[in-house]
Every structure is written in C-alpha cells, then in structure tokens.
Coordinates of C-alpha atoms in Angstrom, one line a residue:
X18 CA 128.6 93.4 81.8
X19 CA 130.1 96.2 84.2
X20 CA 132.6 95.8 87.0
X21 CA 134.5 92.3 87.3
X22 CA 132.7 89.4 88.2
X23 CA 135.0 89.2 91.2
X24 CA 134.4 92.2 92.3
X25 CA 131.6 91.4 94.9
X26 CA 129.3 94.3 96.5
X27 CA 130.3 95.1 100.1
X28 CA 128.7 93.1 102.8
X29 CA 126.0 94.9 104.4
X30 CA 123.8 94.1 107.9
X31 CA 120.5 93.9 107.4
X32 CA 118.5 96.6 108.5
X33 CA 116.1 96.6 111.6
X34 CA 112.4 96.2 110.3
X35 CA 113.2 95.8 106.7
X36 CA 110.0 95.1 105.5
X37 CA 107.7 97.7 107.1
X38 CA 106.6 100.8 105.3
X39 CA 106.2 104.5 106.1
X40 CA 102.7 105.1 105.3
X41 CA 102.5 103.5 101.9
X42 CA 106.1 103.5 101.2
X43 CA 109.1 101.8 101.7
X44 CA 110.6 101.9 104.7
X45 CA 113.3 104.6 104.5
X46 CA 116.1 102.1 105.1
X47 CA 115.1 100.6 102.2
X48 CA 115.8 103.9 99.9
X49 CA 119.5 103.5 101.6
X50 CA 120.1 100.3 101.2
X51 CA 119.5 101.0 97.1
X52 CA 122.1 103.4 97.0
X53 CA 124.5 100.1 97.0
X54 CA 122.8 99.1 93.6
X55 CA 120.3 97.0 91.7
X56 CA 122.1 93.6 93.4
X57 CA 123.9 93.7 96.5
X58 CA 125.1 91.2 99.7
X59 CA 123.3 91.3 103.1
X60 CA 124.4 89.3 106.2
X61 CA 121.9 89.0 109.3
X62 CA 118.6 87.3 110.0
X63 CA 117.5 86.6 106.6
X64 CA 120.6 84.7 105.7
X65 CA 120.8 83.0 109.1
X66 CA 117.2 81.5 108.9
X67 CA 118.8 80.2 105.2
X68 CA 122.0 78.8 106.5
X69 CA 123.5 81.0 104.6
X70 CA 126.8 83.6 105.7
X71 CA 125.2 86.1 103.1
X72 CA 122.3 86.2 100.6
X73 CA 122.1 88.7 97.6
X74 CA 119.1 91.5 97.9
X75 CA 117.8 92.0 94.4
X76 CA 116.2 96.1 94.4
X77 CA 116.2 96.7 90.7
X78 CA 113.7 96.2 88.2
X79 CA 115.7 94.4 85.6
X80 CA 117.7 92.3 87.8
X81 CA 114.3 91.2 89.7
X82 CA 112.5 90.4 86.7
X83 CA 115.6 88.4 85.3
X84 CA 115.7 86.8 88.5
X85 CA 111.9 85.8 88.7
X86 CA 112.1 84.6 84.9
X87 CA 115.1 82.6 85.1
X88 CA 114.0 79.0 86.1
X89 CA 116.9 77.1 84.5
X90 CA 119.7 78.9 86.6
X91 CA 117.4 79.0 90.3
X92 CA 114.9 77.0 91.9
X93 CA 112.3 78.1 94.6
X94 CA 112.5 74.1 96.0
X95 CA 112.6 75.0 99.7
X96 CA 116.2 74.1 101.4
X97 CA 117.3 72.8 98.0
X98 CA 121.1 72.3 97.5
X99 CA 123.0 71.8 94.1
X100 CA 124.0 68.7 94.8
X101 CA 120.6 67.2 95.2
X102 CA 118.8 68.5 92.1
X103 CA 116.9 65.2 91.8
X104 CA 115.5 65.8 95.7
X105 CA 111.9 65.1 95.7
X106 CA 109.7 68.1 96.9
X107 CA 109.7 67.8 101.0
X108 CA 106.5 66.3 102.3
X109 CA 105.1 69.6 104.0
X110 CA 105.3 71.5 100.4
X111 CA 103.6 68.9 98.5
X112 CA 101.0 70.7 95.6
X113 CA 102.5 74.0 97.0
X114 CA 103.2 75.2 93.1
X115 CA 105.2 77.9 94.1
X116 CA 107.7 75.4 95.5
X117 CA 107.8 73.5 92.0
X118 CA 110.1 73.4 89.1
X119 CA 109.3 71.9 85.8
X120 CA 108.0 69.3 85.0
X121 CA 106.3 69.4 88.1
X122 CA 105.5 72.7 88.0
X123 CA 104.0 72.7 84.8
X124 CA 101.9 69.7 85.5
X125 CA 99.7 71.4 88.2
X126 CA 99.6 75.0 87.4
X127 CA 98.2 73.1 83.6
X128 CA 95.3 71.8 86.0
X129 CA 94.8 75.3 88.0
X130 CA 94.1 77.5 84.7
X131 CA 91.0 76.3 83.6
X132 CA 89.7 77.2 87.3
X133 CA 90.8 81.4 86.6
X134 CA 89.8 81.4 83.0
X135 CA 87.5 85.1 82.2
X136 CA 84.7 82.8 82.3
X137 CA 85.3 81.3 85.1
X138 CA 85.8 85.2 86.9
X139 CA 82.7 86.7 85.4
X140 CA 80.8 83.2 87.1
X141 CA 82.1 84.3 90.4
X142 CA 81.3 88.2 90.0
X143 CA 77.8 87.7 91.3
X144 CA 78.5 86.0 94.5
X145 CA 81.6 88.4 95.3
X146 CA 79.2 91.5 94.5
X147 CA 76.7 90.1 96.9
X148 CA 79.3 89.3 99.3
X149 CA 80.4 93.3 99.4
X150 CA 77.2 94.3 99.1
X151 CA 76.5 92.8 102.6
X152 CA 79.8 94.0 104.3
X153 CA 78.8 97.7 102.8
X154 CA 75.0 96.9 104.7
X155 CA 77.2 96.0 107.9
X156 CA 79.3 99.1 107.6
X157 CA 76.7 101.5 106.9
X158 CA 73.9 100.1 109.4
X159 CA 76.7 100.6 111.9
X160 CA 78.0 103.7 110.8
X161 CA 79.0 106.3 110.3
X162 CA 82.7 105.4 111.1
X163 CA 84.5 101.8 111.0
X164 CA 87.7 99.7 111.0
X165 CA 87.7 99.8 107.1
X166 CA 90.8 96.7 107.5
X167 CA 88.6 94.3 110.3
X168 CA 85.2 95.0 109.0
X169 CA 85.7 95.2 105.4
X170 CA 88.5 94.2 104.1
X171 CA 89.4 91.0 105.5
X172 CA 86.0 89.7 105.1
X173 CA 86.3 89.7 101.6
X174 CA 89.6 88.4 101.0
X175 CA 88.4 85.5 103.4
X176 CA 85.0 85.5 101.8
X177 CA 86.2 85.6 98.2
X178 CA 88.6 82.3 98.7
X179 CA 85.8 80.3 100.4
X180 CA 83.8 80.7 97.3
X181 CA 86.8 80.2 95.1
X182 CA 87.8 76.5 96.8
X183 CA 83.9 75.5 97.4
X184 CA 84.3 76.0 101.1
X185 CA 80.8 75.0 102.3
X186 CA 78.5 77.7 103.9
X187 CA 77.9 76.8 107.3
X188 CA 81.7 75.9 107.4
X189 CA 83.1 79.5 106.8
X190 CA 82.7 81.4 109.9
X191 CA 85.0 78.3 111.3
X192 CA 87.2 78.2 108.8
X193 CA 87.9 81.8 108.2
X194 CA 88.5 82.1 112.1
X195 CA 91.5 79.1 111.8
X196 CA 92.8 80.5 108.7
X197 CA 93.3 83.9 110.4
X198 CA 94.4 82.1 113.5
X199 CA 96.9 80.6 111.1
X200 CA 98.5 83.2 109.5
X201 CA 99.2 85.8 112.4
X202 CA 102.8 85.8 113.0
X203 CA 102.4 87.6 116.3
X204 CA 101.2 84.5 118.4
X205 CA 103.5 82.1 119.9
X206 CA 104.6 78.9 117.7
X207 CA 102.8 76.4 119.9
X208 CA 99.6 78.1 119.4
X209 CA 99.9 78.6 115.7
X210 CA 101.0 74.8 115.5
X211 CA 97.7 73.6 117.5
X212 CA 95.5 75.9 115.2
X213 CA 97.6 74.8 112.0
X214 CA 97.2 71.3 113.1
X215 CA 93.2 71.2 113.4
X216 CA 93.4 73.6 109.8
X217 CA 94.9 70.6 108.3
X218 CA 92.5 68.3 109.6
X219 CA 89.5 70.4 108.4
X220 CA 91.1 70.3 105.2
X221 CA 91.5 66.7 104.9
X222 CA 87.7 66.2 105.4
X223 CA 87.1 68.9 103.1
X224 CA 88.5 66.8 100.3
X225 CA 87.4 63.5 101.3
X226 CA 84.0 65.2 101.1
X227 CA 85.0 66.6 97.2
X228 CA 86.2 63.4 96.2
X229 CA 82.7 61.6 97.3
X230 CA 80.5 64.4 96.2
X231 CA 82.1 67.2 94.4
X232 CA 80.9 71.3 94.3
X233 CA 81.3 73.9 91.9
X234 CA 84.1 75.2 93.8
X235 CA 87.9 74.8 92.7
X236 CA 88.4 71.8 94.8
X237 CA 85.6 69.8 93.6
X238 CA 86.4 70.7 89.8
X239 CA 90.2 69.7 90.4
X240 CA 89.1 66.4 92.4
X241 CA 86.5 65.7 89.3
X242 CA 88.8 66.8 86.2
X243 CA 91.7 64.7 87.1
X244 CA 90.8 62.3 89.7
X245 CA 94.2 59.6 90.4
X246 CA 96.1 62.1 88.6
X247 CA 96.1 64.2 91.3
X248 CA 96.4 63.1 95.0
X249 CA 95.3 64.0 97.9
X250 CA 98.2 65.6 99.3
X251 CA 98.3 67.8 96.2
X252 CA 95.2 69.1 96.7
X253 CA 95.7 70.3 100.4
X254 CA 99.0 72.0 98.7
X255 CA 97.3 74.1 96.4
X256 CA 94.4 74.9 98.3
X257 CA 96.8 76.0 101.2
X258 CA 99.1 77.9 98.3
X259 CA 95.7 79.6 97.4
X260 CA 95.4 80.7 101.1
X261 CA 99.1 81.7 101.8
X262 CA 98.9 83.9 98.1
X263 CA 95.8 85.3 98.3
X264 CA 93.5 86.0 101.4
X265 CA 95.8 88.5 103.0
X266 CA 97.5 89.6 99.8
X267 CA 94.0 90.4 99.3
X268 CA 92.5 91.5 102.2
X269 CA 96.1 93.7 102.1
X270 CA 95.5 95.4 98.8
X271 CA 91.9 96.2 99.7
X272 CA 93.0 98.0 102.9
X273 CA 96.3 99.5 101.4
X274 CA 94.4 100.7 98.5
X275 CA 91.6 102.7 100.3
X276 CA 94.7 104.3 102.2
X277 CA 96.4 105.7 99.0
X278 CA 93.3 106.7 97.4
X279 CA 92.4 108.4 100.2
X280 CA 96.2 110.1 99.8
X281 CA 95.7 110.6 96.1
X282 CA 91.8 111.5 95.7
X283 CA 92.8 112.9 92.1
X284 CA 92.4 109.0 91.1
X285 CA 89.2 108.1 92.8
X286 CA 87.1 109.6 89.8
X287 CA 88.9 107.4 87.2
X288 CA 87.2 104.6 88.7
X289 CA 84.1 105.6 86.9
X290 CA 85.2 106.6 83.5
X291 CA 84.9 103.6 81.9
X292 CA 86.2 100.1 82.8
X293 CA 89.5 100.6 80.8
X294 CA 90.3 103.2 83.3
X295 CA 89.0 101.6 86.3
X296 CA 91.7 98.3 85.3
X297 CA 94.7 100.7 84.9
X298 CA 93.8 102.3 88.4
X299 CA 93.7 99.1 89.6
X300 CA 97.2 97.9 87.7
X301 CA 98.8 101.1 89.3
X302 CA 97.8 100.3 92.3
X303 CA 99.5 96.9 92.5
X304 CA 102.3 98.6 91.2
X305 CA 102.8 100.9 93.8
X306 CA 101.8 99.0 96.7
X307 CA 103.1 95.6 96.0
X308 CA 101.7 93.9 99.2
X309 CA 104.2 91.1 98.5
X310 CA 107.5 92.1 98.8
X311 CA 109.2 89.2 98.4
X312 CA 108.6 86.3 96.6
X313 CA 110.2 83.2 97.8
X314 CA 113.5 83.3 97.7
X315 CA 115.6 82.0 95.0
X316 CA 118.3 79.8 94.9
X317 CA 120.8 79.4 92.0
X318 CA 121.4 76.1 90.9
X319 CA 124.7 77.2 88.8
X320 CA 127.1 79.5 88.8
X321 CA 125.2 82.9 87.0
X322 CA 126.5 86.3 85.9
X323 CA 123.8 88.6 87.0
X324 CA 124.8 92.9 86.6
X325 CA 128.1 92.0 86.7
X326 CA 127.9 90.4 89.7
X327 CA 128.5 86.5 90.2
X328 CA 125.9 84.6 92.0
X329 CA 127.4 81.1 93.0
X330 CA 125.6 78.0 92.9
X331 CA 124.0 77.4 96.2
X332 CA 123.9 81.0 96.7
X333 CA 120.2 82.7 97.9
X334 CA 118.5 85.8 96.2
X335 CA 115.9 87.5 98.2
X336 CA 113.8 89.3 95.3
X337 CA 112.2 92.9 96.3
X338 CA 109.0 93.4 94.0
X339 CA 108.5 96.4 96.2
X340 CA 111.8 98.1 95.4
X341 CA 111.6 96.8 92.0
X342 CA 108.4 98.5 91.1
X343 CA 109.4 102.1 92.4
X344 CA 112.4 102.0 90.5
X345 CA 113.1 105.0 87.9
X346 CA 113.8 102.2 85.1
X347 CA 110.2 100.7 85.2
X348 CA 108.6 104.0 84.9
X349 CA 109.3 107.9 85.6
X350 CA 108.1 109.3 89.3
X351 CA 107.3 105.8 90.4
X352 CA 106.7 106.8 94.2
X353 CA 103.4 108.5 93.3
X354 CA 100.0 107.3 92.3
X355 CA 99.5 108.1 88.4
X356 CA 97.2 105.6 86.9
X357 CA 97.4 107.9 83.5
X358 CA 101.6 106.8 83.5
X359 CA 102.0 104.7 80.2
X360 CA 101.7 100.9 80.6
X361 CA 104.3 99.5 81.8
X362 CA 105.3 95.6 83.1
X363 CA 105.5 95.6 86.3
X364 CA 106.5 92.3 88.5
X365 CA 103.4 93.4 91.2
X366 CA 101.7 89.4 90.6
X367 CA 105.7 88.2 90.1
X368 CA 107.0 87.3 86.4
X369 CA 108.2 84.0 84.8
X370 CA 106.5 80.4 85.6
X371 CA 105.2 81.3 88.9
X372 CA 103.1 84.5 87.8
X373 CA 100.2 84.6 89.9
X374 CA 97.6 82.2 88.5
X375 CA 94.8 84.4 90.1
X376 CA 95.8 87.5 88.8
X377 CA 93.1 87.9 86.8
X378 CA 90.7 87.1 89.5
X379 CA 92.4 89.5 92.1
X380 CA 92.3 92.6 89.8
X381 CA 88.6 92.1 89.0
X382 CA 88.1 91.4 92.2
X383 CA 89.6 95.0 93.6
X384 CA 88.2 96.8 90.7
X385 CA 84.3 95.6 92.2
X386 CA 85.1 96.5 95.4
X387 CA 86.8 99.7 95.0
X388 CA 83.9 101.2 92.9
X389 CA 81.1 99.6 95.6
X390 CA 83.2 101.1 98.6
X391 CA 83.1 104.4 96.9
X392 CA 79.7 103.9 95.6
X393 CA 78.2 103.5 98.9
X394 CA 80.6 106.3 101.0
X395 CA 81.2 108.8 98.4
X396 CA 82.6 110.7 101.5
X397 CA 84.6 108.3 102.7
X398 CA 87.8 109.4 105.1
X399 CA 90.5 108.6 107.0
X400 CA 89.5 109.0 110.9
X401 CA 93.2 109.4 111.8
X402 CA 96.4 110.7 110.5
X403 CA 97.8 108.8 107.6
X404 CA 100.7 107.7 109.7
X405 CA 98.9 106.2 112.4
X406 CA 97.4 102.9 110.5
X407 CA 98.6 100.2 111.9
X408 CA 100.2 97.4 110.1
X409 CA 100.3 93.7 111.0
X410 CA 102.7 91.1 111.8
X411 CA 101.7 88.9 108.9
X412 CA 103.5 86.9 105.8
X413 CA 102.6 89.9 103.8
X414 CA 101.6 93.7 104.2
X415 CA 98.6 94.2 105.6
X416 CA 97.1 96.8 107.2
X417 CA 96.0 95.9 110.5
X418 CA 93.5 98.8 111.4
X419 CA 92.2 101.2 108.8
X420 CA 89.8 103.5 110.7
X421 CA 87.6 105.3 108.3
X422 CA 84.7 107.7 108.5
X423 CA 82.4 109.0 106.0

C-alpha cells in the first residue's frame, strides 16, 4: 500500500486563512500544502479546538471519498472517543443526522427521504419560481445595478428553506433575520448565544404548533407520518441540520455561481440547450466550487490503513471536498469550468451515508434560478474586479457582496 505504515507524513502548521479562496479558487496555501500528498499531518488551531496534538488533512480524491464512505472505521459523533462507542448522542446534537451513526442514522434519514423524493421537488418548483420571480422584480425595479449576494441570493436560500420546513408566512421576515443573526461568525459569542437562544425558542413553538395542527411543510409531514416515533427534540435537530446544510450552502452556491459564470461566459449558453445540459452545468458547478469544504470531521474508531498511512484510533481526519474535487485523479484540468468534461463522481454533496439528502432539491433549485437570473439580465456583469468580492465569515463559503450590473 506504498511507504511503511510507520512512516508518518511530516508534521506541518496549519496555514493562516486556510479556508479562504482566491477568487473562486483555493487559496494558494492550499496548492502548497498538497504538494505533501493525498493524506498528511497538520498541528495548529484545528487540532487544538479537537484536543488533538495533530489531525490528518485528507486533499485527495480517493482518500476523501474512502474517508466519507467508511462508516465502520470513523464516526462523525461529536467529541467521541474509542472507548465510549456506546455514548449516547450529546443533548445539543440531538436529530442533527449528520452527527449519527447507524442504527441511528439510518432511522431518521429513512423518515427524511420521502420529504426530497422528485415529486416532492417538482411540488415545490412553483413556489420557488414565484419566489425568484419576485426578487428578479426587486432587482430590476431598482436597477440597473445591485448586491447580487444581499439582494438575491440570500433571499432565496432563506426563502427556499422556509417553504421547505412549513415556516409560516408572516413568520419569515423574523425568522430569516435570527437565522442570519445565527450563523454570522463575525459577531461576538454572547450575541450569537442571545440570538441562538430566542432561535430555539421560536423553534419550539414552531413544532408544538405542527404537532397540534400540522402544514404541508417538512415539519408537519414528519410530525404527522411518525408521530411518538419521533420526538420533539429530534425534530428541532433536523430542522436546525436543514438550516446549518443548506441556507448558506445555498445562498453560497447561488452567489459563487454567478461569479464564475460571469468568469467563464462560454457556459452561460448551455443553460438553454436543453435541460440535460442545464443539470451538468449545474453538477460542474458544485464541482468546482464546493461551498463546503469540509465536512465534519471524522474520527476513527480503529486503527485504519489509509494510502499507506496509519490513522490511529482516536485520531481526527479533517476531509477537503474542495481539494478533492480539483484534483487531476477525479477529472483532467479540474481548475476550470467545463461542463462538457465527462461525468464524473464528485464528493461536492459528500459521499457514503451522510450524502446530502437535499441534493436533489439543491441542484433543481440552482438550475431555476440560474436560467431566471440570466433570463431577466441577459447582460448581467460584474460591477468590480473579480478579486474584489467579498467573502464572509460564515460556517461555509459565501460570498458576502456580489455587486453586479447589467
């Protein structure tokens, strides 16, 4: 299997801002660091926040998807050890499924696929075509320039989950004002805990209300398909795993998407030559953009030969689907935009047990709005130079300002 399994990679520090990009890229540190390999050691701020003297950095694309697809040999249970595989899941991760392993796991996401079946996507496609429609209105009755990010963007990522969990109308402008509140890492931690505090407490009348009266949304199917069987508690989980996986992956890949399109215009046409080549835009997209780098991390839970390298029980792998994706094993040239490439796998919605459930939904969901923005601003344009977007301080890329004109 290669070199020694004794023979460990060289420690290396982790480099400053190692998860901001150059445009649309990596960030160059990160096209050093893969000189050390597919799987190498890292010491610094991601292994002090897990306890940890070292974690491993997975960059290549086989390793990453063996990684992401191996749920006998690691766990994503937060601060799991090996000597307490029969912990219970921590209260405050309760029904997040991400966090699960089977049985548990299994259990939930079981409950969770009737509610992104094609059916259930092409029942939503009216409401999220009216809901772009109206942010187009906005844009254009304002025009004829915009923050593409804060005006467009976000508002659909939001907008598209409140319809999803059955988020009443009058209740959206409130809730989509905490959620953001929420989620931006750049205020301090006694604000974010006041706002995440009253966020939970919205949520737990939210679900008393689905449990007396359910809706049409996800919450009220999930409360009236398997009412004991699954609590409370459960229900805030996923709906808050919903939130953390999709609004600003979302809301990212919208805004990240009109910025590389803009780069690549050679790819704008394809989005009306047929829906078959309208999804594979999309697909390459998510390939080359991977708004979430990193998964959660995984920890092993035995001893495991990975590229001839031995990953110890108890030892963390942090998992990078953005390095992963450009890599020259996926697919040739991956650092430009080709959506004519061949198919290939890619591990841009993860791989293994904890593929995103609402991939299907997501990749609809950009395809709409992608051919409405265009639709609408044929002309559309960056107002500044590609290397002055701003990105945010979030749990995953985003862009933070995307000033367009058309």
């Amino acid at each position: 299997m290669g070199q020694d399994i004794g023979q460990l990679a060289p420690l290396l520090r982790e480099p400053p801002n190692f998860k901001l990009r150059t445009n649309c890229d990596p960030h160059e540190d990160n096209f050093e660091l893969r000189a050390h390999g597919p799987l190498f050691r890292i010491v610094g701020e991601a292994s002090a926040q897990l306890g940890r003297d070292y974690v491993w950095q997975a960059f290549g694309y086989e390793v990453v998807r063996r990684i992401l697809g191996d749920h006998e040999n690691f766990t994503t249970r937060p601060r799991f050890t090996h000597a307490e595989s029969g912990a219970r899941i921590e209260p405050q991760f309760v029904g997040q499924i991400s966090t699960y392993d089977p049985p548990e796991h299994t259990r939930l996401r079981k409950m969770l696929t009737p509610e992104f079946t094609v059916r259930r996507i092409r029942q939503m496609e009216p409401a999220i075509q009216d809901l772009i429609g109206d942010r187009l209105d906005m844009m254009e009755a304002a025009g004829p320039s915009a923050d593409l990010q804060r005006e467009f963007a976000d508002p659909i990522g939001a907008g598209v989950l409140c319809e999803l969990l059955g988020i009443p109308r009058d209740d959206r402008r409130e809730f989509v004002r905490r959620l953001r509140r929420n989620v931006d890492l750049s205020r301090g931690l006694k604000a974010r805990a006041a706002d995440s505090a009253a966020f939970n407490r919205y949520l737990d009348n939210l679900i008393t209300r689905q449990r007396k009266d359910p809706g049409e949304g996800l919450l009220g199917m999930l409360a009236q398909a398997h009412g004991d069987n699954i609590t409370d508690e459960e229900l805030k989980g996923l709906c808050m795993a919903l939130i953390l996986g999709g609004v600003e992956t979302v809301a990212g890949m919208i805004g990240f998407g009109v910025v590389a399109l803009l780069d690549n215009p050679d790819q704008i046409p394809l989005f009306f030559a047929g829906r078959e080549k309208a999804d594979r835009v999309v697909t390459e997209l998510v390939r080359y953009l991977s708004p979430v780098q990193g998964p959660n991390p995984r920890l092993a839970i035995k001893d495991v030969v990975i590229d001839g390298q031995l990953i110890k029980a108890g030892d963390y792998v942090l998992c990078s689907i953005l390095m992963a994706n450009r890599d020259d094993a996926l697919t040739p040239n991956p650092d430009i935009v080709d959506a004519d490439r061949e198919p290939v796998s890619d591990v841009g919605f993860g791989h293994g047990i904890h593929y995103c459930v609402g991939a299907a939904l997501a990749r609809a969901m950009l395809r709409i709005t992608y051919q409405a923005l265009w639709r609408r601003f044929p002309g559309l344009r960056l107002a500044v130079p590609i290397g002055e977007v701003k990105y945010r301080n979030a749990f995953v890329d985003c862009p933070d300002q995307v000033p367009v004109t058309w």
